[in-house]
Short mmCIF file of N, CA, C and O in Angstrom, two decimals:
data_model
loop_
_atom_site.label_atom_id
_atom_site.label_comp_id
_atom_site.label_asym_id
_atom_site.label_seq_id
_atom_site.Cartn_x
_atom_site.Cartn_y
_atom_site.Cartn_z
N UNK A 299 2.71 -255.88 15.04
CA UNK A 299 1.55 -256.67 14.66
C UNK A 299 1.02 -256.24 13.29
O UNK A 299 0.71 -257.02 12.39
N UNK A 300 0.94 -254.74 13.23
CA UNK A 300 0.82 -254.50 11.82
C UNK A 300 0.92 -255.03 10.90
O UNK A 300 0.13 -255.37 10.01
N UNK A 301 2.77 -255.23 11.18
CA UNK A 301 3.53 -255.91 9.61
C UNK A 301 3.02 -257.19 9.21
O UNK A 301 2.67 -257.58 8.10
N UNK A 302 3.04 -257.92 10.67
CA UNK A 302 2.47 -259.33 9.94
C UNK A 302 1.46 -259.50 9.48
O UNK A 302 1.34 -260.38 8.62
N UNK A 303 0.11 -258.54 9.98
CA UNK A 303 -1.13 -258.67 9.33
C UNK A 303 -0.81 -258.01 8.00
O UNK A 303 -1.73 -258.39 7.28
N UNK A 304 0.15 -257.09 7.14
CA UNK A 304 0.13 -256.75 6.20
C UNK A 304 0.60 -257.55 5.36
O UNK A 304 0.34 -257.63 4.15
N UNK A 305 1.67 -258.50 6.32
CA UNK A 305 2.67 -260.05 5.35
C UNK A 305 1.16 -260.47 5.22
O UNK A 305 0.52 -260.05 4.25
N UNK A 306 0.66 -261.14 5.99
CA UNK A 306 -0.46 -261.86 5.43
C UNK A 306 -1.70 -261.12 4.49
O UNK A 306 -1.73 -261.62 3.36
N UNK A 307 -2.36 -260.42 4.63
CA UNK A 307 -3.09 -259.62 3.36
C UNK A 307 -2.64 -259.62 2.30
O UNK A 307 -3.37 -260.05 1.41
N UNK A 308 -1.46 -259.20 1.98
CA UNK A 308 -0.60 -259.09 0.86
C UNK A 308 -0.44 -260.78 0.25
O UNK A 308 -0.35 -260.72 -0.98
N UNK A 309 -0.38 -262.01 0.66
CA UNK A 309 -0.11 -262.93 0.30
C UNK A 309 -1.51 -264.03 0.20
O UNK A 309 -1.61 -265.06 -0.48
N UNK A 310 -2.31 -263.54 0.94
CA UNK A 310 -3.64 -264.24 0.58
C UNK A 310 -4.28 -263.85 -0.92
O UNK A 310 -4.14 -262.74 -1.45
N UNK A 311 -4.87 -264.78 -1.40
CA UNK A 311 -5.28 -264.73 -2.53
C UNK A 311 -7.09 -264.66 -2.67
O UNK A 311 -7.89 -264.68 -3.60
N UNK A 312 -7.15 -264.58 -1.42
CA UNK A 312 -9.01 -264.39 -1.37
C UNK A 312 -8.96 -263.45 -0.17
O UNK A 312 -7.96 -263.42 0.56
N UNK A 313 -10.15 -262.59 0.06
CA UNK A 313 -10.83 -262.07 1.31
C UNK A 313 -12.14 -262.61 1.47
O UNK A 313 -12.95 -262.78 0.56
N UNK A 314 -12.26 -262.81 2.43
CA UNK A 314 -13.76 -263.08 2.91
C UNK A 314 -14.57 -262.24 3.24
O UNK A 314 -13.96 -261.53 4.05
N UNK A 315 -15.73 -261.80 3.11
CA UNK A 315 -16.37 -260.84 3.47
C UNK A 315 -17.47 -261.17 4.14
O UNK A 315 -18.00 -262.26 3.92
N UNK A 316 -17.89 -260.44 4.90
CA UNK A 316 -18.68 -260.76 6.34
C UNK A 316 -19.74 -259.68 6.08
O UNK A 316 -19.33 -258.53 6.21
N UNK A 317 -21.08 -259.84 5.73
CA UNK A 317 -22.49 -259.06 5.88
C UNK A 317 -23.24 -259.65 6.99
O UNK A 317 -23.30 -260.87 7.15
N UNK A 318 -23.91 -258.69 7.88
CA UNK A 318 -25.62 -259.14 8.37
C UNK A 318 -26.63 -258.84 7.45
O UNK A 318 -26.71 -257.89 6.67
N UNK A 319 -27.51 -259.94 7.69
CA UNK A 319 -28.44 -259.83 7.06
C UNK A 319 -29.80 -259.42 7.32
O UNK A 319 -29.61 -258.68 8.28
N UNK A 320 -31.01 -259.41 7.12
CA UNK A 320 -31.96 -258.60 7.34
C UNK A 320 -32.06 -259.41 9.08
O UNK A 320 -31.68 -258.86 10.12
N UNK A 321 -32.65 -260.77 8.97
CA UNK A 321 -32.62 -260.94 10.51
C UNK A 321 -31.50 -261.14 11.13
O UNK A 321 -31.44 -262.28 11.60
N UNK A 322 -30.30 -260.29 11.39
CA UNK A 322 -29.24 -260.19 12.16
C UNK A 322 -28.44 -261.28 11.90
O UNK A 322 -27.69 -261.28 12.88
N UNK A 323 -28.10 -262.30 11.14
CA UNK A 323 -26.95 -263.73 11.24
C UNK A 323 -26.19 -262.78 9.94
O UNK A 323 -26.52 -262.08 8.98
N UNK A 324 -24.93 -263.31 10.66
CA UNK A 324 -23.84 -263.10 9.84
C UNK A 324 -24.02 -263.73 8.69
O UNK A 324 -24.83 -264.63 8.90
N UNK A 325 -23.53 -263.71 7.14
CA UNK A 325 -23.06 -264.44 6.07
C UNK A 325 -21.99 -263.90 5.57
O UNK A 325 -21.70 -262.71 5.62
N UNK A 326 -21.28 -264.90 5.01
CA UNK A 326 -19.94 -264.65 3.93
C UNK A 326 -19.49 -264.94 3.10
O UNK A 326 -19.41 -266.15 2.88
N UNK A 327 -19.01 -264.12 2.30
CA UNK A 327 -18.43 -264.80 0.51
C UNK A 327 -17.13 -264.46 0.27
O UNK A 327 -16.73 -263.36 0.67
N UNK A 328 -16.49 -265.13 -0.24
CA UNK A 328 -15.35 -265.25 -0.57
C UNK A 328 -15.44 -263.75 -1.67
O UNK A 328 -16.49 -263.20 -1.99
N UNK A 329 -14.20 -263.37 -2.07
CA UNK A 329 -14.42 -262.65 -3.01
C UNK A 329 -12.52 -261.80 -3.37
O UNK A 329 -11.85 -261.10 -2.60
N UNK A 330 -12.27 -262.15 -4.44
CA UNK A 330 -11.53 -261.70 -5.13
C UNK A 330 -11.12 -260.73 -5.24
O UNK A 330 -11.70 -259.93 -5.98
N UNK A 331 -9.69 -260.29 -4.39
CA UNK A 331 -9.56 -258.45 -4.75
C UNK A 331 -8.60 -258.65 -5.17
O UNK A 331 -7.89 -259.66 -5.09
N UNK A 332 -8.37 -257.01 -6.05
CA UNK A 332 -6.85 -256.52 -6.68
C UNK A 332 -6.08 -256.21 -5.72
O UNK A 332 -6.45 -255.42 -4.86
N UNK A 333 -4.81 -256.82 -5.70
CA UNK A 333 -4.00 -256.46 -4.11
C UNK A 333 -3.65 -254.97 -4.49
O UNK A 333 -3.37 -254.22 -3.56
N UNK A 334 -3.65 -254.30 -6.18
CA UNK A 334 -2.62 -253.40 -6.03
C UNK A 334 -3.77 -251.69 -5.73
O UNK A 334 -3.57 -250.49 -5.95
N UNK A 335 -4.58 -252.24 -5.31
CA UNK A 335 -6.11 -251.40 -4.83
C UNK A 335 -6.46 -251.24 -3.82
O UNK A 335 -7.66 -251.12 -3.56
N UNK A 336 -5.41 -251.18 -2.85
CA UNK A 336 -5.75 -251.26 -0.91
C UNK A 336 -5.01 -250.36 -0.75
O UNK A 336 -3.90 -250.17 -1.26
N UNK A 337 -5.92 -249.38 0.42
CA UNK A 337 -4.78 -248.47 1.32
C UNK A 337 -4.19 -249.13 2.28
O UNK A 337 -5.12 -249.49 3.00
N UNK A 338 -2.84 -249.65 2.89
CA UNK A 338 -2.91 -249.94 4.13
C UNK A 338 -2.66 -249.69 4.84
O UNK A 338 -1.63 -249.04 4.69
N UNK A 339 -3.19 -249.81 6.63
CA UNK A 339 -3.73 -251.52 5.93
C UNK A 339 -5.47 -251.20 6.15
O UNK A 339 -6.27 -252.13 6.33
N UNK A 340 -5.81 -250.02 6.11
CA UNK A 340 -7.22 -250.14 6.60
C UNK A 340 -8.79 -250.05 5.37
O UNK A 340 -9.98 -250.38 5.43
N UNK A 341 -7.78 -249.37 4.27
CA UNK A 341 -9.08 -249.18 2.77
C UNK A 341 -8.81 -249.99 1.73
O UNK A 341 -7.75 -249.97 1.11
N UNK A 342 -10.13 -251.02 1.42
CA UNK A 342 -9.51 -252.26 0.57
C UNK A 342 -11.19 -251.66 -0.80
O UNK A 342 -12.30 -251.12 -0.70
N UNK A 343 -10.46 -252.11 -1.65
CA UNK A 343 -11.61 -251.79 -2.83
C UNK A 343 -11.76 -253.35 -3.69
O UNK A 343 -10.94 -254.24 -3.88
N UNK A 344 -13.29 -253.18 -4.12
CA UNK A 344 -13.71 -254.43 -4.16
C UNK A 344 -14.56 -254.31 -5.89
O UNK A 344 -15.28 -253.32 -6.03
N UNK A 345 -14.48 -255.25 -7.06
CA UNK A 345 -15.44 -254.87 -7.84
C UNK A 345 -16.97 -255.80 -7.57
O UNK A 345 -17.03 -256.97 -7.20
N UNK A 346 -18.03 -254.96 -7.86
CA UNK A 346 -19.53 -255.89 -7.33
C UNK A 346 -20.56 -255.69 -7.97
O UNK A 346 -20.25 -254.88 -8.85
N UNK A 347 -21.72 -255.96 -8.07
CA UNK A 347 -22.78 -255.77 -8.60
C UNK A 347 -23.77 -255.22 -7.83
O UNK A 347 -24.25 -256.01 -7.01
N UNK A 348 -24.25 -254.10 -7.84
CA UNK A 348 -25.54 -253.82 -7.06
C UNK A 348 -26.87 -254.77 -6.87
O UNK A 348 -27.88 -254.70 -6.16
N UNK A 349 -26.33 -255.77 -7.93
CA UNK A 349 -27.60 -256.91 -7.14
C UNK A 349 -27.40 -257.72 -6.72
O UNK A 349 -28.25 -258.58 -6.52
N UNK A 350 -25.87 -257.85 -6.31
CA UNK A 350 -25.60 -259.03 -4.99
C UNK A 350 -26.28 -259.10 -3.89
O UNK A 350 -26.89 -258.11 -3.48
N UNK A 351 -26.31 -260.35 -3.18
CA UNK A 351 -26.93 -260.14 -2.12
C UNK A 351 -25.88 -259.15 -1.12
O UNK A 351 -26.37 -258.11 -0.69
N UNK A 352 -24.87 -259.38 -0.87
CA UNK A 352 -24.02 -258.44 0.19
C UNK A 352 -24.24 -256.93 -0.13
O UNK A 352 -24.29 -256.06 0.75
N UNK A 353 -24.39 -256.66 -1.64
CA UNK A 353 -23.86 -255.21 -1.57
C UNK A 353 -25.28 -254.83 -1.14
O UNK A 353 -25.45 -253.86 -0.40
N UNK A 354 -26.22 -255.53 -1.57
CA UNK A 354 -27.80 -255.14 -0.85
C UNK A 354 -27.62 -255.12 0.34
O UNK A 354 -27.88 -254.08 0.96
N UNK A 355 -27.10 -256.26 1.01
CA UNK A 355 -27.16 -256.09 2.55
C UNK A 355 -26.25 -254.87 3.19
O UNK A 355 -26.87 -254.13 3.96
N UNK A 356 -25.08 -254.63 3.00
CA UNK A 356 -24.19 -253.31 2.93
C UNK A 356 -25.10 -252.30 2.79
O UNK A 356 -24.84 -251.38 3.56
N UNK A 357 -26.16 -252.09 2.06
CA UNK A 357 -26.38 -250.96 1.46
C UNK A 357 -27.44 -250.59 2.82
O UNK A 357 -27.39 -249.45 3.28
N UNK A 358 -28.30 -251.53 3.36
CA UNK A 358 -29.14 -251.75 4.95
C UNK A 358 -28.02 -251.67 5.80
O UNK A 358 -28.25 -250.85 6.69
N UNK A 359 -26.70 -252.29 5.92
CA UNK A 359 -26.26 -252.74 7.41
C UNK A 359 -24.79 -252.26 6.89
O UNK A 359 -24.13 -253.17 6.39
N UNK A 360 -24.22 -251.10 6.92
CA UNK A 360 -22.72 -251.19 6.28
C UNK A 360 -21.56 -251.95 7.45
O UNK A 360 -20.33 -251.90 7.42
N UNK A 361 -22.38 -252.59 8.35
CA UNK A 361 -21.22 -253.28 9.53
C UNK A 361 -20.41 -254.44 8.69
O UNK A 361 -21.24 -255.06 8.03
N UNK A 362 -19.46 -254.79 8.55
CA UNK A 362 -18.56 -255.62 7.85
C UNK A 362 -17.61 -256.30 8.29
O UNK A 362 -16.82 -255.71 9.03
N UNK A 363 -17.42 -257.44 8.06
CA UNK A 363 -15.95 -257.83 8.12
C UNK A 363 -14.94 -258.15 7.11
O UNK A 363 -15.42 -258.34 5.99
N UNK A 364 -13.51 -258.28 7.22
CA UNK A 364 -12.64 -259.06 5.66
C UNK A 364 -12.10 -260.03 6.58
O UNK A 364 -12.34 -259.75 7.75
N UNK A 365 -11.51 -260.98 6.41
CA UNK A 365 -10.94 -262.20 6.77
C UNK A 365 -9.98 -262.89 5.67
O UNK A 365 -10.36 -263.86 5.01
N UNK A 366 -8.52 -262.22 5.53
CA UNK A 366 -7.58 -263.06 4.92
C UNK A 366 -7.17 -264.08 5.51
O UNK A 366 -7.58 -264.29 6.66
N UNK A 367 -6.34 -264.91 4.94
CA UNK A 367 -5.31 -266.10 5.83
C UNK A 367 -4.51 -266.60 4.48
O UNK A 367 -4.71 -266.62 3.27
N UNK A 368 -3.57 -266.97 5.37
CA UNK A 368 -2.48 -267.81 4.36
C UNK A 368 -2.10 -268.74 5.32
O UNK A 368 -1.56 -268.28 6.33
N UNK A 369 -2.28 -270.16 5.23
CA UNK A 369 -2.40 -270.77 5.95
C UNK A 369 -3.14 -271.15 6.88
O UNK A 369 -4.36 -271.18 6.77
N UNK A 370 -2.45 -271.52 7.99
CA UNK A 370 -2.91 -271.46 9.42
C UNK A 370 -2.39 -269.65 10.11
O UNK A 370 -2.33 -269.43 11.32
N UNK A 371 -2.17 -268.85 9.35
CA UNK A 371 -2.34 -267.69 10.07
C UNK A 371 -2.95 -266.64 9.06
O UNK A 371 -2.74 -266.57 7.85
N UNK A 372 -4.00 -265.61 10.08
CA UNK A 372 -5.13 -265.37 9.56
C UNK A 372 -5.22 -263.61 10.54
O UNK A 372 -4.93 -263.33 11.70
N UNK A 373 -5.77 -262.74 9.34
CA UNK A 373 -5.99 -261.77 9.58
C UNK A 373 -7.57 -261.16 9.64
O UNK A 373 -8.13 -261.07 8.55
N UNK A 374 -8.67 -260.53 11.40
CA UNK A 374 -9.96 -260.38 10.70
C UNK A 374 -9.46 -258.90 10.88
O UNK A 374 -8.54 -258.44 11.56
N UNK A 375 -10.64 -258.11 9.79
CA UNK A 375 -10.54 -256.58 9.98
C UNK A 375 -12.16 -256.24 9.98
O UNK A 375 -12.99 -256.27 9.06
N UNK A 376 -12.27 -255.94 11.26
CA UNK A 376 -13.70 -254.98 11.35
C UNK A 376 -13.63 -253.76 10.80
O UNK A 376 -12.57 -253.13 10.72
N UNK A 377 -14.96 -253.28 10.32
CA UNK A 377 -15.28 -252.27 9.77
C UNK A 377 -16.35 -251.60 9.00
O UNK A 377 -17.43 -251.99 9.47
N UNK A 378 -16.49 -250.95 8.25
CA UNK A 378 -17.95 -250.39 7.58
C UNK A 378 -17.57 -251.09 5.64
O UNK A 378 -16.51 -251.29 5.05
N UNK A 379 -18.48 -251.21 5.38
CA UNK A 379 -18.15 -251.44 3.17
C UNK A 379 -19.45 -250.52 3.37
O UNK A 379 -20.40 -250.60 4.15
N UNK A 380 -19.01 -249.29 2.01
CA UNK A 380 -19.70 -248.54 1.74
C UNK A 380 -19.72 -249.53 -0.47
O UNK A 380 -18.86 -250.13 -1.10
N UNK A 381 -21.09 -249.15 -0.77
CA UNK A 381 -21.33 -249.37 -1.97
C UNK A 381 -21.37 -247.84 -2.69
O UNK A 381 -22.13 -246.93 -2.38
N UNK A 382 -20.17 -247.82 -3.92
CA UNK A 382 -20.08 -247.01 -4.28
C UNK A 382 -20.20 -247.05 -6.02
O UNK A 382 -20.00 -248.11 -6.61
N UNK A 383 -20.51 -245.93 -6.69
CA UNK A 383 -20.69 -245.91 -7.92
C UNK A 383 -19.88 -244.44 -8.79
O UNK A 383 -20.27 -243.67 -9.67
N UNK A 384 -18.62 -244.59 -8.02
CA UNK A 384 -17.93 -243.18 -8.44
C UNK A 384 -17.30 -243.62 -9.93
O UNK A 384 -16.50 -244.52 -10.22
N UNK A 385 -17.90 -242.76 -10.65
CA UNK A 385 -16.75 -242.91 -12.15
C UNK A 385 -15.44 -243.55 -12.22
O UNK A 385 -15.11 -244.57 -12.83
N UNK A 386 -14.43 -242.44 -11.16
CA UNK A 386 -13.09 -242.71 -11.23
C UNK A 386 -12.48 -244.40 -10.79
O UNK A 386 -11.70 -245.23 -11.26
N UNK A 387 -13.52 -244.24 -9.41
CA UNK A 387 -13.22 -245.79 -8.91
C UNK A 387 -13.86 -247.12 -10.02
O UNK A 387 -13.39 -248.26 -10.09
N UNK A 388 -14.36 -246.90 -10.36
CA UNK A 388 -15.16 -248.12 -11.61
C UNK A 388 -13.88 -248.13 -12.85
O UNK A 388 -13.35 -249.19 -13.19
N UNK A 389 -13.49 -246.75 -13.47
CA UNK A 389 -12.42 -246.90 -13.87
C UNK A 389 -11.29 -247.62 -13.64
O UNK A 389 -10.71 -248.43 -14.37
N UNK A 390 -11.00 -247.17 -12.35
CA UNK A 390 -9.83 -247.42 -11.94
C UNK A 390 -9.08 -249.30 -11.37
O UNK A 390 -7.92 -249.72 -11.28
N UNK A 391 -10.40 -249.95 -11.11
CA UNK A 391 -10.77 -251.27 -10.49
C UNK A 391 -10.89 -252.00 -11.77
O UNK A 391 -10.81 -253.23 -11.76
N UNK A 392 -11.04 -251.45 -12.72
CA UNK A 392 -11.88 -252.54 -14.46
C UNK A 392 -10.56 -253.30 -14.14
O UNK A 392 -9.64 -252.82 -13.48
N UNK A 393 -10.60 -254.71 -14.76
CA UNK A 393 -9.81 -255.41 -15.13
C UNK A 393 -9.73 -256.42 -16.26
O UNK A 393 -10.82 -256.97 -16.14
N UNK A 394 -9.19 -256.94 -17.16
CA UNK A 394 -10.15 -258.02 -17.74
C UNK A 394 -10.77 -258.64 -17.52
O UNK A 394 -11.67 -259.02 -18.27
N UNK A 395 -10.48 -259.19 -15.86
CA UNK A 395 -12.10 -260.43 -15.60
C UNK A 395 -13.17 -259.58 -15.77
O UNK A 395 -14.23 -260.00 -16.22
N UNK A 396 -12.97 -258.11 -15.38
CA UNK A 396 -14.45 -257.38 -15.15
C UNK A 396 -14.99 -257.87 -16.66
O UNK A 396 -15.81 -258.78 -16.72
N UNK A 397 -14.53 -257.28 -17.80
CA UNK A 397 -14.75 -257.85 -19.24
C UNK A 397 -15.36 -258.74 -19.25
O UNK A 397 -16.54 -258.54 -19.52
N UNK A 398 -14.97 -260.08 -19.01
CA UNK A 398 -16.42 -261.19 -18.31
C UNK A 398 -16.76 -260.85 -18.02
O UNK A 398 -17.59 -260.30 -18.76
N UNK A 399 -16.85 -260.55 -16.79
CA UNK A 399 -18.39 -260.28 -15.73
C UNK A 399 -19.20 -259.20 -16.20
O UNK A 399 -20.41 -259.34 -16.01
N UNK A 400 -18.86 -258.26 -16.73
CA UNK A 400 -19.58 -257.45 -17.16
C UNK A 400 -19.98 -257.40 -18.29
O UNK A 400 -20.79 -256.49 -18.33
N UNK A 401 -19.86 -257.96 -19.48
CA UNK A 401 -19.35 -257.89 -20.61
C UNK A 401 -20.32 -257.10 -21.59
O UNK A 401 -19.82 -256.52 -22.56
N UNK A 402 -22.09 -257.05 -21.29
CA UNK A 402 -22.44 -255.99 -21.69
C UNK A 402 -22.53 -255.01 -21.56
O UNK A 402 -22.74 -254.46 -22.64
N UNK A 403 -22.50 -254.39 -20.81
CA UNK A 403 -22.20 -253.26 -20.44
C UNK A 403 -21.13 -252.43 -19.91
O UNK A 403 -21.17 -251.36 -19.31
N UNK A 404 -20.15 -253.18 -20.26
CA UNK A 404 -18.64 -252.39 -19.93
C UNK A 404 -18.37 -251.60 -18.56
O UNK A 404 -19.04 -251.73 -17.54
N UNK A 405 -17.14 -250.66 -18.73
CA UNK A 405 -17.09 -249.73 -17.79
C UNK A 405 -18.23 -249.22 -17.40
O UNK A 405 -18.25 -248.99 -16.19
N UNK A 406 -19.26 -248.95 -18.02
CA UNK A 406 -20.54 -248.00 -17.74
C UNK A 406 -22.06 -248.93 -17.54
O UNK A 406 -23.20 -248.52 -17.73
N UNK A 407 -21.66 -250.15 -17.14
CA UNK A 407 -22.97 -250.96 -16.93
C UNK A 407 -23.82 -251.13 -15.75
O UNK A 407 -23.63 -252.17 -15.12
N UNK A 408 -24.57 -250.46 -15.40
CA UNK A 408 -25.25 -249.82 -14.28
C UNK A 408 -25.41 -251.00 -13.38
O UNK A 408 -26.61 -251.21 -13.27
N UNK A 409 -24.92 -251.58 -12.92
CA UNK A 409 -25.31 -252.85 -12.24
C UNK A 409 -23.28 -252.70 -11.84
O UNK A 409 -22.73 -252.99 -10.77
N UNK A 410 -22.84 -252.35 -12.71
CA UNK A 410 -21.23 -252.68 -11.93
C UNK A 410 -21.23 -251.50 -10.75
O UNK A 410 -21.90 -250.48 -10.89
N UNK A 411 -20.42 -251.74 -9.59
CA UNK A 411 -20.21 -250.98 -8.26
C UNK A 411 -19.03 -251.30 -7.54
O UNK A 411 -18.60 -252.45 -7.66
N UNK A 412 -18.42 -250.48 -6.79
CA UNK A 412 -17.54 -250.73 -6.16
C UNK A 412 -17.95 -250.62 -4.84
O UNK A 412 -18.76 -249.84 -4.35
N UNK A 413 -16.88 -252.03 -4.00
CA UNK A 413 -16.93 -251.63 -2.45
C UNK A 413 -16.20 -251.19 -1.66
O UNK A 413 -15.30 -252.02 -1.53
N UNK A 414 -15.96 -250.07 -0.82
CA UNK A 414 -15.12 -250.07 -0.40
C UNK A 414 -14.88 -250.08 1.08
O UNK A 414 -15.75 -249.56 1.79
N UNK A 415 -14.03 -250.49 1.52
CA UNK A 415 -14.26 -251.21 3.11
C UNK A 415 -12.78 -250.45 3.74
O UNK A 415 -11.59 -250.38 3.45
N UNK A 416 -13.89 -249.85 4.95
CA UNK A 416 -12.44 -249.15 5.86
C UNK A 416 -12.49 -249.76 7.07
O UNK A 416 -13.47 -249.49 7.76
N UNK A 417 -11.91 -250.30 7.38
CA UNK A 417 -11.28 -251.32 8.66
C UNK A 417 -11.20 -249.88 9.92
O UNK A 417 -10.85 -248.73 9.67
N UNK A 418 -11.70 -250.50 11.47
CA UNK A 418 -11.61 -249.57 12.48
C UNK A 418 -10.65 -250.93 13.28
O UNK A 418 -10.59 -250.70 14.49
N UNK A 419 -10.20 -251.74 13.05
CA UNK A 419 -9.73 -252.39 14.35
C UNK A 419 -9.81 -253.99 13.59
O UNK A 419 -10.49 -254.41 12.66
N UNK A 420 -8.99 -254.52 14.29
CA UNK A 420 -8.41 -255.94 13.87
C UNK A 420 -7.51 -256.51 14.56
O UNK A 420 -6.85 -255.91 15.41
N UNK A 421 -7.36 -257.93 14.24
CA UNK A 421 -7.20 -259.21 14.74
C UNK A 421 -6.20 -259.95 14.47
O UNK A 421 -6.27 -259.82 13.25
N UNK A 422 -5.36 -260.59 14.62
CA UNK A 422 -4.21 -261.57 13.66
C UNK A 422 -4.31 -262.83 14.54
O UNK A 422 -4.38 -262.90 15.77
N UNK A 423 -4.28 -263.79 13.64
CA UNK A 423 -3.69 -265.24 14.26
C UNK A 423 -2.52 -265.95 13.72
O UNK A 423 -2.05 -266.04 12.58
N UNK A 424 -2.17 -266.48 14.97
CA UNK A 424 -1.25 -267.32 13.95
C UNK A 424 -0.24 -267.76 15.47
O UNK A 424 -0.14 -267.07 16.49
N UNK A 425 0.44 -269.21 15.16
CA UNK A 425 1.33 -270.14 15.96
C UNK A 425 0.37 -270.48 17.21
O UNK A 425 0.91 -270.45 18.32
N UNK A 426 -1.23 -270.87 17.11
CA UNK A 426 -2.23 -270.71 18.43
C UNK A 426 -2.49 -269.61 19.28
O UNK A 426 -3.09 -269.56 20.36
N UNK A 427 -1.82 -268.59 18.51
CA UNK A 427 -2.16 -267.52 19.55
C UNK A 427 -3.16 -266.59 18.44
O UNK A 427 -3.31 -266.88 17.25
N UNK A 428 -3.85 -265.27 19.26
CA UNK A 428 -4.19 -264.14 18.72
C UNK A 428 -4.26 -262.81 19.73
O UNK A 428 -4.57 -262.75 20.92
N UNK A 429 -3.84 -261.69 18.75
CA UNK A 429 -4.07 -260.66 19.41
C UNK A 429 -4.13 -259.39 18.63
O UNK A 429 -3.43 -259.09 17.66
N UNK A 430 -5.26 -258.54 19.30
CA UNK A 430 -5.87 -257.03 18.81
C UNK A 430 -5.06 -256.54 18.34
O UNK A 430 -3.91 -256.78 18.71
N UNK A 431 -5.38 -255.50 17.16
CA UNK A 431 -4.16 -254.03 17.08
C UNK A 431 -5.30 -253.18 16.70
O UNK A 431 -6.45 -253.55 16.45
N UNK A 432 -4.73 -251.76 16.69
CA UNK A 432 -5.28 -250.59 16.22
C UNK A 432 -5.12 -250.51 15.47
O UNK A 432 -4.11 -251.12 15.11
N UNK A 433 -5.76 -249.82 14.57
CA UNK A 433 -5.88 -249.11 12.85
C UNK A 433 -4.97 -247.78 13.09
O UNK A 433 -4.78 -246.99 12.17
#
């Protein structure tokens, strides 16, 4: 079950990300990762802004979800996103889009952050069926 949830992660081109919010309802945003920036299959790194609404909410509620799919088959991964502001990781995540998004303040623009999300347990779908695996 692993492999296929890793075929699929590896081939999706978005994650979804799953916050609660102050009164308990789930929300989610799509959001753009570097595939070549994941442990797997359980530590995925994310670039963000400390004034998003998620990384605010993360920063109150670190309960999380990711949600790839390619297709009709689909991977969820529960877990914690911690908001982080380590040198090396801000380094290491820059990309040129960051260059947009960040563009005044570069590598060192206090508002850039990283997320990083460690999966305890997950889900796969796919052919109408689904079923659990361990991390």
């Amino acid at each position: 079950m692993k492999d296929f949830a890793l075929k699929v992660i590896k081939s999706a081109n978005l994650a979804y990300a799953g916050a609660i919010d102050e009164k308990g309802y789930p929300t989610v945003k799509a959001m753009n990762w570097n595939k070549k920036y994941f442990e797997t299959p359980n530590t995925f790194y994310f670039a963000s802004n400390h004034g998003s609404l998620r990384a605010k909410l993360w920063q109150k509620n670190p309960k999380a979800t990711l949600y790839f799919n390619k297709g009709f088959h689909g991977v969820m991964l529960w877990g914690k996103m911690e908001v982080l502001d380590t040198p090396q990781l801000r380094q290491k995540l820059w990309t040129p889009l960051s260059n947009f998004v960040y563009r005044n303040g570069g590598k060192n623009d206090p508002d850039y952050c990283i997320l990083k999300f460690t999966a305890e347990k997950g889900r796969c779908y796919s052919n109408f069926s689904s079923e659990n695996f361990a991390i």
